[in-house]
Short mmCIF file of C-alpha atoms in Angstrom, two decimals:
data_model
loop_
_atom_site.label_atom_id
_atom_site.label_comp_id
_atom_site.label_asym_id
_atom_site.label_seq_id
_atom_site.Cartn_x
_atom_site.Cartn_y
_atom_site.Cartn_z
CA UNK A 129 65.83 163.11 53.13
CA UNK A 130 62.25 163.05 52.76
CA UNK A 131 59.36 164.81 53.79
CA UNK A 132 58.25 161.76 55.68
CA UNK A 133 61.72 162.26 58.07
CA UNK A 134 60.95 166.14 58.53
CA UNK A 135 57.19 165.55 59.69
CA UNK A 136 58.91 162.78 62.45
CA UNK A 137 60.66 165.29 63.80
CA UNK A 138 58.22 168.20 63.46
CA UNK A 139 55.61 165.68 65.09
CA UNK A 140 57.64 165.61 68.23
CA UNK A 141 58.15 169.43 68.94
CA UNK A 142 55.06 169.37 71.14
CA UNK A 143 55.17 169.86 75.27
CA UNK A 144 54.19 166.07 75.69
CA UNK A 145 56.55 164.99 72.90
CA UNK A 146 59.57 167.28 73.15
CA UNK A 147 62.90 166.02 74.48
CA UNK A 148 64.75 168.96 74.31
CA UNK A 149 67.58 168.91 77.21
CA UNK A 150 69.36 171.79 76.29
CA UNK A 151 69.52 175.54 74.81
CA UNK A 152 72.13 178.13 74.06
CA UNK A 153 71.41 181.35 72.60
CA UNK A 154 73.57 185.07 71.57
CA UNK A 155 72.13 188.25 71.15
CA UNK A 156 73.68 190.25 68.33
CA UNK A 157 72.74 193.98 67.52
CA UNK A 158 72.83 195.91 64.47
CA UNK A 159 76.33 196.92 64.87
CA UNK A 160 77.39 193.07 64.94
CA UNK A 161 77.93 193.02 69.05
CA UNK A 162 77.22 190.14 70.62
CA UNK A 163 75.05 191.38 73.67
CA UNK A 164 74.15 188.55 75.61
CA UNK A 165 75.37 185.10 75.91
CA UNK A 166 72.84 182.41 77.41
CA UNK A 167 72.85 178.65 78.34
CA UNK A 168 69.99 177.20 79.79
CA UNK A 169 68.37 173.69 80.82
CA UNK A 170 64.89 173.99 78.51
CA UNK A 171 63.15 171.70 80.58
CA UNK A 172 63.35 174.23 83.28
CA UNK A 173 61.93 177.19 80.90
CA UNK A 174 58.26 178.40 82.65
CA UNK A 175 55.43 176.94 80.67
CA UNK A 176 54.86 180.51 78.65
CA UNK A 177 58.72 180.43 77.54
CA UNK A 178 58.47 177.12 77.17
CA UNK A 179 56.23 177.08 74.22
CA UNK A 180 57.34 180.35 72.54
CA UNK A 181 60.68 178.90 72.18
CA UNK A 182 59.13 175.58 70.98
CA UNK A 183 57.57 178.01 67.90
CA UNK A 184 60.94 179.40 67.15
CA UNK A 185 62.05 175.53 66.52
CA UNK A 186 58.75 174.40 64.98
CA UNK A 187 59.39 176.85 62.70
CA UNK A 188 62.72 175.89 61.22
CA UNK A 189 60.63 172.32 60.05
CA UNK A 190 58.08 173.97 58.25
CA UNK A 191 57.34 174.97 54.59
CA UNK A 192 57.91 173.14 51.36
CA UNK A 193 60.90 170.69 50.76
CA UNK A 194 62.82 172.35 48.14
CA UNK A 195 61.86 175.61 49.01
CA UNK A 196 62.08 176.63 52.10
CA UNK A 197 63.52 173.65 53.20
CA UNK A 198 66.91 172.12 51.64
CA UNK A 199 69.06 169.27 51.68
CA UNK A 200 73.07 170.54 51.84
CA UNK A 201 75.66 169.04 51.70
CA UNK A 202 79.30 169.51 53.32
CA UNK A 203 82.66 170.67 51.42
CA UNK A 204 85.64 168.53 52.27
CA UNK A 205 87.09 171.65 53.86
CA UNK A 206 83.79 171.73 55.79
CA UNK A 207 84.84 168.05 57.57
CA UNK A 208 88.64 169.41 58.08
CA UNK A 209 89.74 170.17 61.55
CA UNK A 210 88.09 173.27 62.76
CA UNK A 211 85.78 173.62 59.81
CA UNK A 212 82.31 174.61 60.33
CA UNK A 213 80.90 170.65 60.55
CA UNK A 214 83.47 170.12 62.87
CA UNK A 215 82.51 172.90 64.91
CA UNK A 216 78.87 171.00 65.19
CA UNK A 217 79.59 167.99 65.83
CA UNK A 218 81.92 169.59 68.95
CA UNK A 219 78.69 171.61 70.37
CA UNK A 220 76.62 168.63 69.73
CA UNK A 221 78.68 165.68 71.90
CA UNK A 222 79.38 168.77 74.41
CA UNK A 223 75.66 169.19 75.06
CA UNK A 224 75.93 172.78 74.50
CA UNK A 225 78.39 173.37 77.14
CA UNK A 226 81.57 174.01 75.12
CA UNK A 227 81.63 177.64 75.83
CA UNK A 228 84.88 177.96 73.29
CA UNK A 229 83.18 175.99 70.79
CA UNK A 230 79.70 178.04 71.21
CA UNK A 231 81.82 181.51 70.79
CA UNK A 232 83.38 179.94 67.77
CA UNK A 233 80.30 179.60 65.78
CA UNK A 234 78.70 182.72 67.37
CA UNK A 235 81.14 184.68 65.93
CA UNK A 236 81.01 182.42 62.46
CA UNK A 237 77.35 183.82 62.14
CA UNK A 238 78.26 187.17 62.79
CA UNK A 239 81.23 187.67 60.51
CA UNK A 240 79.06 185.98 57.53
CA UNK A 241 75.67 186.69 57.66
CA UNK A 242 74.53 189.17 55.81
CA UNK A 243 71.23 190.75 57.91
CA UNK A 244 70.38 194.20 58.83
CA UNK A 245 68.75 194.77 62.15
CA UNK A 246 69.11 192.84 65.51
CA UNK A 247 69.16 189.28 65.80
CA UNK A 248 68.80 186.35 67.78
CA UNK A 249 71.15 182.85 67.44
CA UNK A 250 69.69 179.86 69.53
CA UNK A 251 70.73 176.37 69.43
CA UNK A 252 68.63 173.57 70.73
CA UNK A 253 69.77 169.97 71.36
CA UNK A 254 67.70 166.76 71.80
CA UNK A 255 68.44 162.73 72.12
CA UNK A 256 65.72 161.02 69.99
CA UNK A 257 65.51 157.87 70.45
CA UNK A 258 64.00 156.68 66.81
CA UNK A 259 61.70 153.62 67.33
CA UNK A 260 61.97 150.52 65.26
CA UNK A 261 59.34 150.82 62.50
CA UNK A 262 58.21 147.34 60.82
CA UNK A 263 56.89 147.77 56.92
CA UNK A 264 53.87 148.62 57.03
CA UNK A 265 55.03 151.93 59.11
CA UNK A 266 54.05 150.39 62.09
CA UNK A 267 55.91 151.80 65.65
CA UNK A 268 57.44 149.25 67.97
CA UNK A 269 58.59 149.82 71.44
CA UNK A 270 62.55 148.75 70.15
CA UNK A 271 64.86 151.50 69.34
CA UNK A 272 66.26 151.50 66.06
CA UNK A 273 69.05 153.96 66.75
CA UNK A 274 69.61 157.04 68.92
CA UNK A 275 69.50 160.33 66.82
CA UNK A 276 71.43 163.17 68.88
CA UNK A 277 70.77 166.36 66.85
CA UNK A 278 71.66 170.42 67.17
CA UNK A 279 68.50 172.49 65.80
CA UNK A 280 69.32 176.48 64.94
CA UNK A 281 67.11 179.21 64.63
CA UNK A 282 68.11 183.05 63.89
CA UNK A 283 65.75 185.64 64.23
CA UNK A 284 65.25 188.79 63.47
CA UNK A 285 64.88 190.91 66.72
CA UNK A 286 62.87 194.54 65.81
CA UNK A 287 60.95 196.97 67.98
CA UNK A 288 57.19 196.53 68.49
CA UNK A 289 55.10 199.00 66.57
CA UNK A 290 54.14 202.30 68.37
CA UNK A 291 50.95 202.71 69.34
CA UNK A 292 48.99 203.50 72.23
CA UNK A 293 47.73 201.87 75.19
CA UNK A 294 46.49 201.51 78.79
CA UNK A 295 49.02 202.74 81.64
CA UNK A 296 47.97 201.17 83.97
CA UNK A 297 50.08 203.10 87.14
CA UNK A 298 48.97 206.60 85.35
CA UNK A 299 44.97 205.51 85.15
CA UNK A 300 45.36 206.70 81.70
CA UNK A 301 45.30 206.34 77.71
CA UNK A 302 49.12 207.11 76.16
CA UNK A 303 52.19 206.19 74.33
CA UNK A 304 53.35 202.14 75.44
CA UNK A 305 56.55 201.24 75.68
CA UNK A 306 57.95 199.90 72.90
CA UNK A 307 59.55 196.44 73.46
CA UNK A 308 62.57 194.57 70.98
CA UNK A 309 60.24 191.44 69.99
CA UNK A 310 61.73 188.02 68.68
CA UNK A 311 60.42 187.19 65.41
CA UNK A 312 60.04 183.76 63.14
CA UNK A 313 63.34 182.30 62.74
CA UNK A 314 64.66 184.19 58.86
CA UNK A 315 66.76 180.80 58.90
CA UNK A 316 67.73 177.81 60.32
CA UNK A 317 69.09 174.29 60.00
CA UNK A 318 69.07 170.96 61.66
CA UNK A 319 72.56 168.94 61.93
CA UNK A 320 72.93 166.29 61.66
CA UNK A 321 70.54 165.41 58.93
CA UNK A 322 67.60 163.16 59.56
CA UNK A 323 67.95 160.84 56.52
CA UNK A 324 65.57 157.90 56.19
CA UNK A 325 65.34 157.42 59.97
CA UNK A 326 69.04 157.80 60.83
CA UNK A 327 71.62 160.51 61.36
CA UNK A 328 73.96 161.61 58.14
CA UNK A 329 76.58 163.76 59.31
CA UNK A 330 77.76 164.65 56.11
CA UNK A 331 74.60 166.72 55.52
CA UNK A 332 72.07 169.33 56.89
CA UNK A 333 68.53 170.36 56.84
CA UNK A 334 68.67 173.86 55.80
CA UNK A 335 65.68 176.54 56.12
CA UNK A 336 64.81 179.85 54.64
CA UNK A 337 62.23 181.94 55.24
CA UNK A 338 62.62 184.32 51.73
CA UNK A 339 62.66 181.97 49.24
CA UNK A 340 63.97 184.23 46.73
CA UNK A 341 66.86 185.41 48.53
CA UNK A 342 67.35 182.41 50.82
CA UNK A 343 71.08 183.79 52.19
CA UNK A 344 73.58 181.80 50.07
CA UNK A 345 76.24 183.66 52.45
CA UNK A 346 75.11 181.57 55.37
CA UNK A 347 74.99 178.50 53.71
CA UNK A 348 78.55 178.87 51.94
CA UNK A 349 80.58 180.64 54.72
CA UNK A 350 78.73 179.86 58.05
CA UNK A 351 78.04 175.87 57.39
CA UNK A 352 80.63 175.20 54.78
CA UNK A 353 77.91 173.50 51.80
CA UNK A 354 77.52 174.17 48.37
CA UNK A 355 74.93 176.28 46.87
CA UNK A 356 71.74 174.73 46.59
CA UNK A 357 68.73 176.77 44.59
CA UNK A 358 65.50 176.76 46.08
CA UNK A 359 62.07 176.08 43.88
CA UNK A 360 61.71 180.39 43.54
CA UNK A 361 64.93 180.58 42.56
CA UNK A 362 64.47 177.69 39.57
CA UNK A 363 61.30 178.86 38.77
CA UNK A 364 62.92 182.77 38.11
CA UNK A 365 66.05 181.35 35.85
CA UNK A 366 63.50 179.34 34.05
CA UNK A 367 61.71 182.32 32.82
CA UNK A 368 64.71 184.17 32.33
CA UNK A 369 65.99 181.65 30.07
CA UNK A 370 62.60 181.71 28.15
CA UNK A 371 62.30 185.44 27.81
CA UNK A 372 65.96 185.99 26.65
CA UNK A 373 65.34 183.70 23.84
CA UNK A 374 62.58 184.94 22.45
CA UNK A 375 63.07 187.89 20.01
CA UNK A 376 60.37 190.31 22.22
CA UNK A 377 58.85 190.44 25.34
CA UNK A 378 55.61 189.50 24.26
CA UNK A 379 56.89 186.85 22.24
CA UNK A 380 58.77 185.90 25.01
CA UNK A 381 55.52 185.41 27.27
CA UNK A 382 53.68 184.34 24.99
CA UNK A 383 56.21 180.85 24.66
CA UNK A 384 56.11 180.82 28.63
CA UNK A 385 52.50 180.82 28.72
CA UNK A 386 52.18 178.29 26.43
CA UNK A 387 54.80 176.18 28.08
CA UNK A 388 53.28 176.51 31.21
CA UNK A 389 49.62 174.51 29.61
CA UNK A 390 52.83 172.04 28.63
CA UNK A 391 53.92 171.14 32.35
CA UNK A 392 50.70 171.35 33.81
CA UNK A 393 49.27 168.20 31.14
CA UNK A 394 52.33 166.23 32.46
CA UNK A 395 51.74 166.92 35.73
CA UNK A 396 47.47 166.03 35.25
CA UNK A 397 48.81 162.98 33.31
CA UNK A 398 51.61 161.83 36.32
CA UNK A 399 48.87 162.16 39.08
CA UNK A 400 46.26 160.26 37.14
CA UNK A 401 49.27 157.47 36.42
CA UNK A 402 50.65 158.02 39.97
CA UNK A 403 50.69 154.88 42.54
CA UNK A 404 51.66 154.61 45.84
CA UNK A 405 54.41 152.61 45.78
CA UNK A 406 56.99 155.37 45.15
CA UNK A 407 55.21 158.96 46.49
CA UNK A 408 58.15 160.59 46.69
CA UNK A 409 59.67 159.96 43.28
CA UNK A 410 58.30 163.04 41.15
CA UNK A 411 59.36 163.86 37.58
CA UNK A 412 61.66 166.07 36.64
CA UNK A 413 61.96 169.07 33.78
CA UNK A 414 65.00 168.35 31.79
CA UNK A 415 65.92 169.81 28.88
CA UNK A 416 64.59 167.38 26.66
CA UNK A 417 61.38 166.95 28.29
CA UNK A 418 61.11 170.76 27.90
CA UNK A 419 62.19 171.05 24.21
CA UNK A 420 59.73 167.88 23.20
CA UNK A 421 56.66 169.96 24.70
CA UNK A 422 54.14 170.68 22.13
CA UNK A 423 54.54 174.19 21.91
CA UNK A 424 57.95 174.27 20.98
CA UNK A 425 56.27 172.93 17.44
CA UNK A 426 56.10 176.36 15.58
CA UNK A 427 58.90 177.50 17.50
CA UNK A 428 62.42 178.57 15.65
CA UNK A 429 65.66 176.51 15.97
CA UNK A 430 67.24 180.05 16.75
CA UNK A 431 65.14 180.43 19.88
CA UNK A 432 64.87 176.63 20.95
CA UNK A 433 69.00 176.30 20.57
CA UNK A 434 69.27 179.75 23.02
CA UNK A 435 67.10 177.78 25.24
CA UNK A 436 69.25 174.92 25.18
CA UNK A 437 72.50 175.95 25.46
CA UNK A 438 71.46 178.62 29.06
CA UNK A 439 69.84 175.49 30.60
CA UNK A 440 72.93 173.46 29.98
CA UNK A 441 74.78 176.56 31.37
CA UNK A 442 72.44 177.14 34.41
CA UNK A 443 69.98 174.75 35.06
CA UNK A 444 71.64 171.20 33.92
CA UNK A 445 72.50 169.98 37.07
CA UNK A 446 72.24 166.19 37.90
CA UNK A 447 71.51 166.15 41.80
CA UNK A 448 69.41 169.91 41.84
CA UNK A 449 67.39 169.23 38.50
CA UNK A 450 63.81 170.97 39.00
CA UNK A 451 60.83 169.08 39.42
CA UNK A 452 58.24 169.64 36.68
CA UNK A 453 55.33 170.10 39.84
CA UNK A 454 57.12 173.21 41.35
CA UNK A 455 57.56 174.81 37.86
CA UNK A 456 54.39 175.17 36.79
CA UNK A 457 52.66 178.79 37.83
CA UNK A 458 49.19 177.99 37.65
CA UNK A 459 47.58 180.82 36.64
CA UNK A 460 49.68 180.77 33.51
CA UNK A 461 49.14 177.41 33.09
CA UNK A 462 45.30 177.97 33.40
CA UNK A 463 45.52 181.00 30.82
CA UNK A 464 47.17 178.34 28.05
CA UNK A 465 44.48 176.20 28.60
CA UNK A 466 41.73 178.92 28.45
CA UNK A 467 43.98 179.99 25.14
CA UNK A 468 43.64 176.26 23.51
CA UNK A 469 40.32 175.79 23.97
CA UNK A 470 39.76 179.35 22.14
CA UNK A 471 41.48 178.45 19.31
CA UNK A 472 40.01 174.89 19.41
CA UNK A 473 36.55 176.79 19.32
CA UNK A 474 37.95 179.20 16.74
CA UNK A 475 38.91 176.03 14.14
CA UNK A 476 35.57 174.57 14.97
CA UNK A 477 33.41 177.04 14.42
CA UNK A 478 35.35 178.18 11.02
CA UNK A 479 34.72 174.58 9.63
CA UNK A 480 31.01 174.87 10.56
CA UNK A 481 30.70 178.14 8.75
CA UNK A 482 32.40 176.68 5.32
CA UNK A 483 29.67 173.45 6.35
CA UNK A 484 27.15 176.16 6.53
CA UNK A 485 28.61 178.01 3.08
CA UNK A 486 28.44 174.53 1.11
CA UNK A 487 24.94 173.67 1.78
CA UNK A 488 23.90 177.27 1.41
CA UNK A 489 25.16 176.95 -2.39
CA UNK A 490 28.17 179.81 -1.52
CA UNK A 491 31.93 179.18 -2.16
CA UNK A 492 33.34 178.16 0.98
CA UNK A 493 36.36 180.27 0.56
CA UNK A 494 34.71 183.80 0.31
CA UNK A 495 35.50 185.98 2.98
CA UNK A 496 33.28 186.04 6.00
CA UNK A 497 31.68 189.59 6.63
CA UNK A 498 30.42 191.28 10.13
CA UNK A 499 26.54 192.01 9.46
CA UNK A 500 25.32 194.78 11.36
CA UNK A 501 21.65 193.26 10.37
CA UNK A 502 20.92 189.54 9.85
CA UNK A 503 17.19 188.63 8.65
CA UNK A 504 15.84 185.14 8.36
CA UNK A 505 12.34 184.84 7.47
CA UNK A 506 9.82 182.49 6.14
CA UNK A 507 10.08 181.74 2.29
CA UNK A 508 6.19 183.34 2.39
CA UNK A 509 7.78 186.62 4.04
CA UNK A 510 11.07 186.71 1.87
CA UNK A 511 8.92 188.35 -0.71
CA UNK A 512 7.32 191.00 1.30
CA UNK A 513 10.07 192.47 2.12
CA UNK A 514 10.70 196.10 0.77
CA UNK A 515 13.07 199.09 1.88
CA UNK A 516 12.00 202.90 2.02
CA UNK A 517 13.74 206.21 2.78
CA UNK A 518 12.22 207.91 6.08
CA UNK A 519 13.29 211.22 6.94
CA UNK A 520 16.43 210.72 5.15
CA UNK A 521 17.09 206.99 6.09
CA UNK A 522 16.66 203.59 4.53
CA UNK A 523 14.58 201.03 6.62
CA UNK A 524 13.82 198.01 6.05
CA UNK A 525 10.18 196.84 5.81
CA UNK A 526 8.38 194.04 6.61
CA UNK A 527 4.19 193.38 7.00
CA UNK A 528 3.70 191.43 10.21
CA UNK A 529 0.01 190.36 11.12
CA UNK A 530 -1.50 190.17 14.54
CA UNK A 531 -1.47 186.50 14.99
CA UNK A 532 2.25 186.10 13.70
CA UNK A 533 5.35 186.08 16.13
CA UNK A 534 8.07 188.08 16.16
CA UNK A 535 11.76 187.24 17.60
CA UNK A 536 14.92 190.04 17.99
CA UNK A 537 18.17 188.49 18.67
CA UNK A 538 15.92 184.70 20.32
CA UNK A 539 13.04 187.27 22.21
CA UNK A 540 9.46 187.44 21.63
CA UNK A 541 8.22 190.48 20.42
CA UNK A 542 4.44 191.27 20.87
#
């Protein structure tokens, strides 16, 4: 599955595009009752429906491909007789018109996931007919194969916000009636999935809305997959495996930070190397690449075996590895960099005072003092110079004629 394959489909979901045929949908309240039960032809929807429920769908193709968007893949007890593929593959060939079937996974949702408030379950199918595609991408008019799909979206279902407005059968300002409102799908998924330009039952397109709790109930009990983290989720027991090794907290952010400068000069390096011949190939953070990372340098074996042995535990997985890109935080990663080039500065400017100490005739390993006062004069003024106590206080004094300049801290003083 690539992101190529989702923007096909999501390129289609347009009124002039769409090929929709049919839609099923169950209303469930916050008590888990189903409330209504719907089938409908979409192509009959009125223009206003029409492209409201075309949102809802839109929506379950959208955000980032490992994030909000996730490959998963069927159990074997998934593919069994009566398991939950099975179930979709029924509602599929039956166009939606398996009532039986429809209750069946209806109920599924409602015994599994995990949502408070009331919420909507529709089910869209469409017959795409995927053109033949020669290699330079080029569209013919042949079919290549016909890709019959289901596409879910749940939504949350919540009362519009009070407020007040014009009654119009009154002639005056008041309370409106507050309406239940369909919201954004909170999840999704597309079956079967659209892999390289052909159907894979064995799989499904999943989408989340929250990232960081992306309803591992749904995808466990209600389509039968195994867990699959998304990018959040990575980027959170990342940290957490940073911060627990270090011996503080500040320690512990202070190795994140710097690992974070780490990634991001891969990730520079990758896009300068990066061709076009394999865009979707990206590299990923293993746990060597992690532990070879400059800053790990100064850093303990204690620490860098704790790291080691929690990614092996939590994070060493061949087929969900994370991708160095989506691990970097940028800010961090900026802060690292802004922390180099201080120090970088720092060094430089040290060996430019001990240059500065050597020609000056002074041993280069003396101890650099804060001056409150720093003269430099002309070798004819250096002896001119006297101090005298003024009301208590030693100043400093030194003749200045009228046609000699004067500079405090690089300005003129007349």
């Amino acid at each position: 599955m690539t992101k190529r394959d989702i923007l096909e489909l999501k390129r289609r979901l347009k009124k002039t595009e769409c090929t929709f045929t049919k839609m099923s949908g169950c209303y469930v309240n916050a008590n888990k009752e189903k409330v209504l039960t719907f089938q409908q032809d979409f192509r009959d929807l009125a223009e206003e429906e029409y492209y409201k429920y075309l949102d809802l769908a839109n929506k379950v193709l959208s955000g980032t491909v490992g994030n909000n968007l996730l490959k998963l893949d069927f159990s074997e007890e998934a593919e069994m007789p009566l398991g939950p593929q099975q179930v979709l593959l029924g509602i599929r060939e039956s166009n939606l018109l398996n009532e039986e079937l429809l209750d069946t996974f209806y109920q599924h949702v409602i015994d599994n996931f995990y949502f408070t408030g009331n919420y909507l379950i529709i089910l869209f199918r469409d017959v795409y007919d995927v053109p033949l595609k020669t290699s330079d991408n080029f569209k013919t008019g042949e079919s290549e194969e016909v890709y019959e799909y289901i596409l879910c979206a749940v939504c949350p279902v919540d009362l519009s916000k009070p407020a007040l407005g014009y009654l119009q059968d009154d002639n005056r300002i008041g309370a409106r009636i507050r309406d239940w409102v369909v919201g954004m799908p909170e999840i999704g998924f597309v079956f079967p999935l659209f892999d390289e330009r052909s159907a894979n039952i064995h799989s499904t397109l999943f989408y989340t809305k929250n990232t960081k709790e992306p309803h591992d109930e749904f995808m466990k009990e209600v389509l039968g997959c195994g867990l699959k983290r998304t990018t959040n989720e990575k980027k959170q027991v990342f940290k957490s495996i940073v911060l627990k090794a270090a011996p503080d907290a500040d320690k512990g952010e202070e190795l994140f930070t710097t690992i974070q400068g780490g990634l991001q000069e891969i990730v520079v390096r990758e896009e300068i190397e990066e061709t076009e011949a394999n865009p979707e190939v990206q590299p990923l953070l293993t746990k060597e690449s992690l532990l070879g990372l400059p800053g790990f340098v100064d850093v303990t074996e204690e620490i860098i075996n704790k790291i080691a042995n929690a990614w092996d535990e939590q994070l060493d997985t061949e087929d969900d590895a994370p991708v160095i890109k989506q691990m970097v935080d940028k800010k961090l990663a900026e802060k690292a960099t802004y922390q180099e080039e201080k120090k970088s500065l720092i060094k430089e400017n040290a060996v430019l005072r001990e240059q500065i100490k050597i020609h000056e005739g002074i041993d280069p390993k003396s101890e650099d003092h804060e001056e409150d006062v720093i003269l430099r004069v002309s070798d004819k003024k250096a002896d001119e110079i006297k101090t005298q106590i003024i009301d208590g206080k030693k100043y400093i004094l030194i003749p200045v004629e009228d046609n000699q300049k004067t500079y405090i801290n690089g300005v003129i003083k007349e």
